[in-house]
Each structure stands twice: as structure tokens, then as C-alpha cells.
Short mmCIF file of C-alpha atoms and ligand atoms in Angstrom, two decimals:
data_model
loop_
_atom_site.label_atom_id
_atom_site.label_comp_id
_atom_site.label_asym_id
_atom_site.label_seq_id
_atom_site.Cartn_x
_atom_site.Cartn_y
_atom_site.Cartn_z
CA MET D 194 30.05 -15.56 -6.26
CA GLU D 195 28.37 -12.16 -6.58
CA ASN D 196 26.54 -11.54 -9.86
CA ASN D 197 26.92 -7.85 -10.68
CA ASN D 198 24.12 -7.92 -13.27
CA ILE D 199 21.46 -8.68 -10.70
CA LYS D 200 19.67 -5.54 -9.54
CA LYS D 201 19.63 -4.80 -5.81
CA SER D 202 16.23 -3.74 -4.50
CA LEU D 203 15.67 -2.28 -1.05
CA VAL D 204 12.18 -2.39 0.49
CA ILE D 205 11.82 0.08 3.35
CA GLY D 206 8.80 -0.82 5.48
CA ALA D 207 8.89 -4.49 4.48
CA ALA D 208 7.17 -5.58 7.69
CA GLY D 209 3.91 -3.97 6.62
CA PHE D 210 0.97 -5.44 4.70
CA VAL D 211 2.24 -4.52 1.22
CA GLY D 212 5.94 -5.03 2.04
CA GLY D 213 5.71 -8.82 2.29
CA TYR D 214 3.96 -9.10 -1.08
CA LEU D 215 6.43 -6.72 -2.73
CA ALA D 216 9.40 -8.59 -1.26
CA LYS D 217 8.12 -11.88 -2.66
CA HIS D 218 7.44 -10.35 -6.08
CA LEU D 219 10.93 -8.83 -6.29
CA ARG D 220 12.66 -12.04 -5.25
CA ASP D 221 10.50 -14.69 -6.96
CA ASP D 222 9.23 -12.97 -10.13
CA LEU D 223 11.84 -10.30 -10.86
CA HIS D 224 14.81 -12.28 -9.43
CA ARG D 225 16.24 -9.29 -7.63
CA ASP D 226 18.75 -9.33 -4.84
CA THR D 227 16.18 -8.12 -2.32
CA ILE D 228 17.03 -6.33 0.90
CA LEU D 229 14.37 -5.72 3.52
CA THR D 230 14.12 -3.42 6.46
CA LYS D 231 12.47 -5.45 9.20
CA LEU D 232 11.00 -8.87 8.61
CA PRO D 233 7.73 -9.15 6.71
CA SER D 234 4.87 -9.83 9.10
CA GLU D 235 3.43 -12.49 6.78
CA GLU D 236 5.04 -15.88 7.20
CA ILE D 237 7.27 -16.00 4.15
CA ASN D 238 10.32 -18.02 3.32
CA LEU D 239 13.20 -15.70 4.03
CA ASP D 240 15.73 -17.48 1.80
CA GLY D 241 17.34 -15.00 -0.54
CA PHE D 242 16.56 -11.89 1.52
CA SER D 243 18.98 -9.83 3.54
CA VAL D 244 17.38 -8.02 6.45
CA TYR D 245 18.45 -4.76 8.10
CA ASP D 246 16.86 -3.10 11.08
CA LEU D 247 16.35 0.46 9.90
CA ASP D 248 14.40 3.29 11.47
CA ILE D 249 13.92 5.97 8.83
CA LEU D 250 14.00 8.62 11.55
CA GLN D 251 17.64 7.74 12.30
CA LEU D 252 19.28 9.72 9.50
CA TYR D 253 22.87 8.58 10.13
CA ASN D 254 21.84 4.96 10.33
CA VAL D 255 19.85 5.29 7.07
CA ARG D 256 22.83 6.86 5.33
CA ALA D 257 25.26 4.23 6.62
CA ILE D 258 23.07 1.34 5.48
CA LEU D 259 22.47 2.90 2.05
CA ASP D 260 26.17 3.59 1.58
CA GLN D 261 26.99 0.03 2.57
CA ILE D 262 24.50 -1.79 0.32
CA ARG D 263 23.96 0.80 -2.43
CA PRO D 264 20.67 -0.59 -3.74
CA ASP D 265 19.85 0.16 -7.40
CA GLU D 266 16.24 0.82 -6.45
CA ILE D 267 14.49 1.82 -3.26
CA TYR D 268 10.83 1.15 -2.55
CA HIS D 269 9.83 3.52 0.24
CA LEU D 270 6.78 1.98 1.92
CA ALA D 271 7.55 2.89 5.52
CA ALA D 272 4.78 5.01 6.93
CA GLN D 273 2.38 5.69 9.72
CA SER D 274 -0.42 4.47 7.48
CA SER D 275 -3.49 4.53 9.71
CA VAL D 276 -5.96 7.37 9.18
CA SER D 277 -7.39 7.01 12.69
CA VAL D 278 -3.91 7.09 14.31
CA SER D 279 -3.16 10.17 12.19
CA TRP D 280 -6.03 12.02 13.93
CA LYS D 281 -4.83 10.88 17.36
CA ASN D 282 -1.13 11.49 16.67
CA PRO D 283 -0.65 13.90 13.77
CA ARG D 284 2.86 14.79 14.91
CA LEU D 285 4.14 11.21 14.74
CA THR D 286 2.40 10.81 11.36
CA ALA D 287 4.10 13.92 9.98
CA GLU D 288 7.44 12.88 11.44
CA VAL D 289 7.44 9.41 9.86
CA ASN D 290 5.70 10.30 6.58
CA ILE D 291 7.24 13.70 5.87
CA SER D 292 10.50 14.05 7.85
CA GLY D 293 11.29 10.35 7.27
CA CYS D 294 10.95 10.85 3.52
CA ILE D 295 13.07 14.01 3.52
CA ASP D 296 15.76 12.26 5.57
CA LEU D 297 15.79 9.33 3.18
CA LEU D 298 16.18 11.61 0.14
CA GLU D 299 18.85 13.67 1.91
CA ALA D 300 20.73 10.50 2.82
CA VAL D 301 20.70 9.35 -0.82
CA ARG D 302 21.77 12.80 -2.00
CA SER D 303 24.69 12.92 0.39
CA ILE D 304 26.26 9.73 -1.00
CA GLU D 305 28.70 10.43 -3.81
CA ASN D 306 28.20 8.84 -7.23
CA TYR D 307 24.95 7.25 -6.16
CA SER D 308 21.66 7.69 -8.02
CA PRO D 309 19.15 4.92 -7.27
CA LYS D 310 15.61 4.81 -8.63
CA ILE D 311 13.27 5.68 -5.75
CA LEU D 312 9.57 4.88 -5.55
CA LEU D 313 7.63 6.95 -3.00
CA ILE D 314 4.36 5.25 -2.15
CA GLY D 315 1.48 7.64 -1.57
CA SER D 316 -2.25 7.16 -1.52
CA GLY D 317 -5.51 7.79 -3.38
CA GLU D 318 -6.55 9.40 -0.07
CA GLU D 319 -4.52 12.44 -1.18
CA TYR D 320 -7.35 13.45 -3.56
CA GLY D 321 -9.84 13.75 -0.68
CA ILE D 322 -12.95 15.76 -1.51
CA LEU D 323 -13.26 15.83 -5.28
CA PRO D 324 -14.47 18.73 -7.43
CA LYS D 325 -18.24 18.58 -7.94
CA GLY D 326 -19.31 15.91 -10.43
CA VAL D 327 -15.86 14.28 -10.54
CA SER D 328 -15.38 10.64 -9.52
CA LEU D 329 -12.67 9.53 -11.97
CA VAL D 330 -9.39 11.09 -10.87
CA SER D 331 -6.30 11.55 -12.95
CA GLU D 332 -2.94 12.55 -11.53
CA ASP D 333 -3.76 16.17 -12.50
CA THR D 334 -6.89 16.31 -10.34
CA PRO D 335 -6.09 18.77 -7.53
CA VAL D 336 -5.39 17.10 -4.20
CA ASN D 337 -7.70 18.10 -1.36
CA PRO D 338 -6.82 15.85 1.58
CA ILE D 339 -9.27 15.57 4.44
CA ASN D 340 -7.29 13.80 7.14
CA PRO D 341 -3.78 14.23 8.57
CA TYR D 342 -2.52 10.99 6.98
CA ALA D 343 -3.58 12.16 3.51
CA VAL D 344 -2.00 15.59 4.10
CA THR D 345 1.34 13.94 4.90
CA LYS D 346 1.14 11.76 1.79
CA ALA D 347 0.34 14.77 -0.38
CA ALA D 348 3.38 16.49 1.15
CA GLN D 349 5.54 13.44 0.45
CA ASN D 350 4.43 13.58 -3.18
CA MET D 351 5.38 17.25 -3.47
CA ILE D 352 8.75 16.63 -1.84
CA GLY D 353 9.46 13.80 -4.27
CA ARG D 354 8.61 16.03 -7.22
CA LEU D 355 10.72 18.87 -5.83
CA TYR D 356 13.80 16.67 -5.31
CA ALA D 357 13.43 15.09 -8.75
CA LYS D 358 13.15 18.48 -10.47
CA SER D 359 15.67 20.38 -8.34
CA TYR D 360 18.38 17.76 -7.92
CA GLY D 361 17.73 15.49 -10.92
CA MET D 362 17.00 12.57 -8.59
CA ARG D 363 15.36 9.47 -10.09
CA ILE D 364 12.17 9.62 -8.04
CA VAL D 365 8.73 8.33 -9.07
CA MET D 366 5.65 8.97 -6.96
CA VAL D 367 2.71 6.59 -6.63
CA ARG D 368 -0.86 7.19 -5.50
CA ALA D 369 -2.17 3.75 -4.61
CA PHE D 370 -5.93 3.24 -4.35
CA ASN D 371 -7.59 0.61 -2.10
CA HIS D 372 -5.61 -2.59 -2.17
CA ILE D 373 -6.74 -5.81 -0.58
CA GLY D 374 -5.36 -9.26 0.17
CA LYS D 375 -4.78 -11.91 2.81
CA GLY D 376 -3.32 -10.61 6.04
CA GLN D 377 -4.62 -7.06 5.84
CA SER D 378 -5.72 -5.32 9.03
CA VAL D 379 -9.46 -5.47 9.79
CA ASN D 380 -9.47 -1.68 9.88
CA PHE D 381 -10.09 -2.09 6.15
CA ALA D 382 -13.57 -3.05 4.88
CA ALA D 383 -12.77 -6.19 2.84
CA ALA D 384 -10.72 -7.81 5.62
CA ASP D 385 -13.29 -6.77 8.23
CA PHE D 386 -16.25 -8.23 6.29
CA CYS D 387 -14.34 -11.43 5.47
CA ARG D 388 -13.38 -11.92 9.11
CA GLN D 389 -16.96 -11.38 10.32
CA THR D 390 -18.25 -13.76 7.61
CA ALA D 391 -15.62 -16.37 8.53
CA GLU D 392 -16.73 -16.13 12.16
CA ILE D 393 -20.32 -16.76 11.04
CA ILE D 394 -19.30 -19.75 8.88
CA ALA D 395 -17.35 -21.15 11.83
CA GLY D 396 -20.45 -20.78 14.01
CA ARG D 397 -18.76 -18.29 16.31
CA ARG D 398 -21.02 -15.33 15.59
CA GLU D 399 -24.71 -14.70 14.96
CA ASN D 400 -25.63 -14.15 11.30
CA VAL D 401 -25.23 -10.36 11.36
CA ILE D 402 -22.41 -8.31 9.84
CA LYS D 403 -21.71 -4.84 11.20
CA ALA D 404 -20.70 -2.27 8.60
CA GLY D 405 -20.17 1.46 8.10
CA ASN D 406 -21.22 3.52 5.09
CA LEU D 407 -22.30 0.99 2.46
CA SER D 408 -23.06 3.43 -0.33
CA ALA D 409 -19.51 4.79 -0.78
CA LYS D 410 -17.89 3.54 -3.99
CA ARG D 411 -14.19 2.68 -4.03
CA ASP D 412 -11.56 1.33 -6.39
CA PHE D 413 -10.27 -2.09 -5.19
CA THR D 414 -7.25 -3.97 -6.51
CA ASP D 415 -5.51 -7.16 -5.40
CA VAL D 416 -2.29 -6.29 -3.56
CA ARG D 417 -0.35 -8.66 -5.85
CA ASP D 418 -1.39 -6.60 -8.87
CA ILE D 419 -0.40 -3.45 -6.97
CA VAL D 420 3.13 -4.65 -6.23
CA ARG D 421 3.54 -5.75 -9.84
CA ALA D 422 2.77 -2.14 -10.82
CA TYR D 423 5.43 -0.94 -8.34
CA GLY D 424 8.04 -3.19 -9.97
CA LEU D 425 7.14 -1.85 -13.41
CA LEU D 426 7.16 1.75 -12.23
CA ALA D 427 10.63 1.33 -10.74
CA GLU D 428 11.74 0.19 -14.18
CA LYS D 429 9.71 2.39 -16.51
CA GLY D 430 8.19 5.24 -14.50
CA VAL D 431 9.28 8.72 -15.59
CA ASP D 432 11.31 10.59 -12.97
CA GLY D 433 9.45 13.37 -11.19
CA GLU D 434 6.06 12.00 -12.29
CA THR D 435 3.13 10.71 -10.24
CA TYR D 436 1.18 7.58 -11.17
CA ASN D 437 -2.22 6.42 -9.95
CA VAL D 438 -2.29 2.69 -9.22
CA GLY D 439 -5.75 1.14 -9.01
CA SER D 440 -8.21 -0.93 -11.01
CA GLY D 441 -9.88 2.00 -12.77
CA LYS D 442 -13.27 0.65 -11.65
CA SER D 443 -15.34 1.43 -8.59
CA ILE D 444 -17.82 -0.69 -6.68
CA SER D 445 -19.92 0.20 -3.68
CA ILE D 446 -19.00 -1.18 -0.27
CA GLU D 447 -22.50 -2.70 -0.33
CA GLU D 448 -21.66 -4.64 -3.50
CA LEU D 449 -18.37 -5.76 -1.94
CA LEU D 450 -20.24 -7.03 1.10
CA CYS D 451 -22.85 -8.81 -1.08
CA LYS D 452 -20.06 -10.61 -2.96
CA ILE D 453 -18.52 -11.82 0.30
CA ILE D 454 -21.89 -12.91 1.70
CA SER D 455 -22.70 -14.83 -1.48
CA LEU D 456 -19.31 -16.61 -1.28
CA SER D 457 -20.27 -17.81 2.21
CA GLY D 458 -23.48 -19.48 0.99
CA LYS D 459 -25.16 -18.23 4.20
CA SER D 460 -28.09 -15.95 4.80
CA ILE D 461 -26.53 -12.98 6.57
CA LYS D 462 -28.08 -9.70 7.70
CA ARG D 463 -26.28 -6.36 7.83
CA GLU D 464 -26.43 -3.78 10.57
CA ILE D 465 -25.01 -0.25 10.50
CA ASP D 466 -22.35 0.27 13.16
CA PRO D 467 -22.11 4.02 13.93
CA ASP D 468 -18.48 3.51 15.06
CA LYS D 469 -17.58 2.50 11.49
CA LEU D 470 -19.11 5.58 9.87
CA ARG D 471 -16.60 8.20 8.72
CA PRO D 472 -17.67 11.86 9.10
CA SER D 473 -16.91 13.08 5.58
CA ASP D 474 -16.88 10.06 3.33
CA VAL D 475 -16.24 10.81 -0.35
CA PRO D 476 -19.19 9.26 -2.26
CA GLU D 477 -17.22 7.78 -5.15
CA ILE D 478 -13.61 7.66 -6.25
CA ARG D 479 -11.87 5.65 -8.93
CA ALA D 480 -8.44 5.94 -10.46
CA ASP D 481 -7.75 7.03 -13.99
CA ILE D 482 -4.92 4.61 -14.76
CA SER D 483 -4.25 5.59 -18.37
CA LYS D 484 -0.84 7.12 -17.55
CA LEU D 485 0.29 3.96 -15.74
CA LYS D 486 -0.94 1.74 -18.58
CA LYS D 487 0.69 3.92 -21.24
CA ASP D 488 4.11 4.12 -19.57
CA THR D 489 4.37 0.58 -18.20
CA GLY D 490 1.84 -1.64 -20.02
CA TRP D 491 0.45 -2.71 -16.60
CA GLN D 492 -3.08 -3.84 -16.09
CA PRO D 493 -4.76 -5.60 -13.18
CA ILE D 494 -5.27 -9.33 -13.76
CA ILE D 495 -6.62 -10.87 -10.55
CA PRO D 496 -10.46 -10.79 -10.43
CA LEU D 497 -12.04 -9.29 -7.32
CA GLU D 498 -13.99 -12.51 -6.62
CA GLN D 499 -10.74 -14.49 -6.48
CA THR D 500 -9.18 -12.05 -4.04
CA LEU D 501 -12.27 -12.04 -1.81
CA THR D 502 -12.44 -15.86 -1.84
CA GLU D 503 -8.79 -16.05 -0.78
CA ILE D 504 -9.23 -13.51 2.03
CA LEU D 505 -12.33 -15.32 3.29
CA MET D 506 -10.55 -18.70 3.23
CA TYR D 507 -7.54 -17.18 4.98
CA GLU D 508 -9.68 -15.68 7.76
CA LEU D 509 -11.59 -18.97 8.15
CA GLY D 510 -8.30 -20.88 8.33
CA GLU D 511 -7.01 -18.54 11.04
CA ILE D 512 -10.12 -19.18 13.15
CA LEU D 513 -10.24 -22.95 12.57
CA ASN D 514 -6.51 -23.34 13.26
CA GLY D 515 -7.04 -21.59 16.56
CA LYS D 516 -4.81 -18.67 15.55
CA ARG D 517 -7.62 -16.26 16.24
CA ARG D 518 -9.90 -16.65 19.23
CA VAL D 519 -13.37 -15.32 18.65
O1 A2R G 277 4.99 0.02 12.58
P1 A2R G 277 5.86 -1.14 12.16
O2 A2R G 277 6.95 -1.47 13.09
O3 A2R G 277 5.07 -2.34 11.71
O4 A2R G 277 6.61 -0.67 10.80
C1 A2R G 277 5.92 0.00 9.79
C2 A2R G 277 6.94 0.74 8.97
N1 A2R G 277 7.40 1.93 9.69
C3 A2R G 277 8.70 2.28 9.77
N2 A2R G 277 9.81 1.71 9.24
C4 A2R G 277 10.99 2.31 9.50
N3 A2R G 277 11.13 3.42 10.25
C5 A2R G 277 10.04 4.02 10.80
N4 A2R G 277 10.19 5.11 11.56
C6 A2R G 277 8.75 3.44 10.58
N5 A2R G 277 7.48 3.75 10.95
C7 A2R G 277 6.68 2.82 10.42
O5 A2R G 277 6.27 1.02 7.76
C8 A2R G 277 5.31 -0.94 8.76
O6 A2R G 277 6.04 -2.13 8.69
C9 A2R G 277 5.46 -0.15 7.45
C10 A2R G 277 4.13 0.32 6.87
O7 A2R G 277 3.32 -0.79 6.72
P2 A2R G 277 1.71 -0.72 6.81
O8 A2R G 277 1.35 0.24 7.88
O9 A2R G 277 1.19 -2.11 6.89
O10 A2R G 277 1.33 -0.06 5.43
P3 A2R G 277 0.93 -0.81 4.07
O11 A2R G 277 -0.52 -1.05 4.04
O12 A2R G 277 1.86 -1.95 3.84
O13 A2R G 277 1.21 0.35 3.03
C11 A2R G 277 2.49 0.53 2.41
C12 A2R G 277 2.58 1.95 1.90
C13 A2R G 277 2.45 3.01 3.01
O14 A2R G 277 3.38 4.04 2.72
C14 A2R G 277 1.03 3.51 2.86
O15 A2R G 277 0.89 4.82 3.36
C15 A2R G 277 0.88 3.44 1.35
O16 A2R G 277 1.52 2.22 0.98
O17 A2R G 277 -0.46 3.41 0.93
#
């Protein structure tokens, strides 16, 4: 029998890195009736999920699905999320990240007597080059994006604000800083270093890790803490407002690498790989999370060392189980 008191949550972009974690959090911790678009890539137990195949660029399909299931809250994670792909294919990036978002909001708006809470997931990348002397960024710090991906996310943020203010829609915007966890693509530093270290532990690689700019300082948070913040923001975030989600602390990539190496118990050298250097790396960025804390009571709880240990063990397991040939 259907329980009408249980909230329906729709995760758009559930097949991505964050989507699987968010889906699990909504189902297991918040006991939501959770609907996913596409299956999560992580191997998770799919009991209790309904799955729809939805391309956000198919406006009529999006509208039909929304009208049919009428979720109480929508987590919009679908994106072309790779910075390097955004340089190679800025048009596709703009189409998915900007037009896709507009189409989603228009679809919601066109359905009568329907006003779901919508979370638009953006990125700390939107801040880009910071004003001189600034490393701690609040939501009021001007955005100054320096790659096509970040431009599209800044645009998404502005669209969300516009629709909330102009049409009274219940939209909250997020700027998520670096989040890490098992299963992330090795285009990201923590996963890359853990995979290389796992290969060394497994004896499949010489004791050298290749890295890019080690001096840049970034704000890292466990993805499980991040999705917990999303759940709270869907409940308590103020409509039309933007929230930074991060740890509020920064560490250098060098320190991150040292932590991973020390977890391995091995003596490992580092080597700079010019292919991993980014042309205009921002020296330091960390999130001011006071607004998020004040409005939701959220704070990160999973220590960085725990997250790194779990990623390293995961990568080692993948190699030893033969899932990844080195
Ligand atoms: O590319 P696919 O097939 O894996 O699907 C991606 C999905 N996606 C779409 N879904 C529906 N219609 C589309 N036209 C479309 N284009 C892409 O969005 C993928 O499953 C998901 C994004 O997942 P990831 O790239 O792994 O991003 P992640 O790290 O989970 O980040 C979630 C959100 C994104 O909006 C980021 O820009 C933001 O957090 O930082």
C-alpha cells in the first residue's frame, strides 16, 4: 500500500559518481521513496529504487516523467562534469549544463499545481581566479570562472536564482568543493594517487608516483558528507539562495599525496608529470561554510585519513580482484 507521508525524491544524473552515494543516503538514511534516472554506476542494491531512463535534453520526456511521478524534491546532478571535455566540447557542455537546466525548470513550471524543492548542483570551480589575497570564499565572493565547465555552472546558478526570484520556484543552488570517495574517476587527484599507490603496493608499478601541481591547496570532503549536506539543503535551504558545501579547510595536494604514501607504508618517490599540470591553477581555495552550518546544522564528520584509506583499499581490491589490469 502506498504511504503518502513518505517523500518522493528524484535524483537526475544518478549514474554519476555522486549520484550513487546520494541515492543510498536518500533511501537508507532518510527513508525516501527514491527515483533515479539511469542506474548508479557503483554496484548498489537496487531494492527500493525506481529507475527511469531520462535524457534532460528531451524536454517532452522530462515533462512527462515529472508529471507522472511528481517528486517532492529533485536533485539535479546531471551534467557534463569534466573540465577537460569542456575545453574540447564547450557546446555539448553548455547544452547539458545550461539548456538542460533551463528545460528542467521549464518542465516543472509547466506542470499545474506542482512546486517541488529543486537542488541545482554547481561547483567551487565557479569562483575561479580569486581577488588578490583571498583564499576563503563565501557565497558573496564574485565568481570568475576560468574554464568552460565553470562558466556553465555559474550560468546554472544564475538561472536558478532568476527562476526562484521571478517565478517563486523552490530552488536552492549548491557550490560543491572537491569531494572524494571510492569509485571516483582518476581524473581527480585523490583517486589518481590512490590508484598509483595501489599499483605500487601490488607490485605492478615502480615506486614512483606521477603528479601535477603539488603546491595548490584545495578543500576536500568525503562524498558521503557532501550528500548528507544535499539532503539537509533540500529540507532547510532557503529558496533562491546559494550554499557552499565543503570542509572549510584546505590542504596542499602535496600533503594529500604524503598522507596516501604514508598509508601505504612504502618508500615512494614523486615525479612531476607535465601532462597533469593545469595552465592557470588557483593557488589556494577553501569554502566558507558558515551559511550552510547556520541554516542546516551540517558539519563534515568523516576524517580525511579515513576516506583516503578507503579509496586506497578500494583501488587495491580492484587490482587484486583482477577488475583492473595494470
Ligand atoms: O554521461 P553519463 O551517461 O554517465 O550520465 C551523466 C549524467 N548526464 C546526463 N543525464 C541525463 N541527461 C543528460 N543529457 C546527461 N548528460 C550527462 O550526469 C552522469 O551520470 C551524471 C553526472 O555524473 P558525473 O559526471 O560523475 O558527475 P559527479 O561527479 O557525480 O557530479 C555530480 C554533480 C555534477 O553536476 C557536477 O558538475 C557537480 O556535481 O559538481
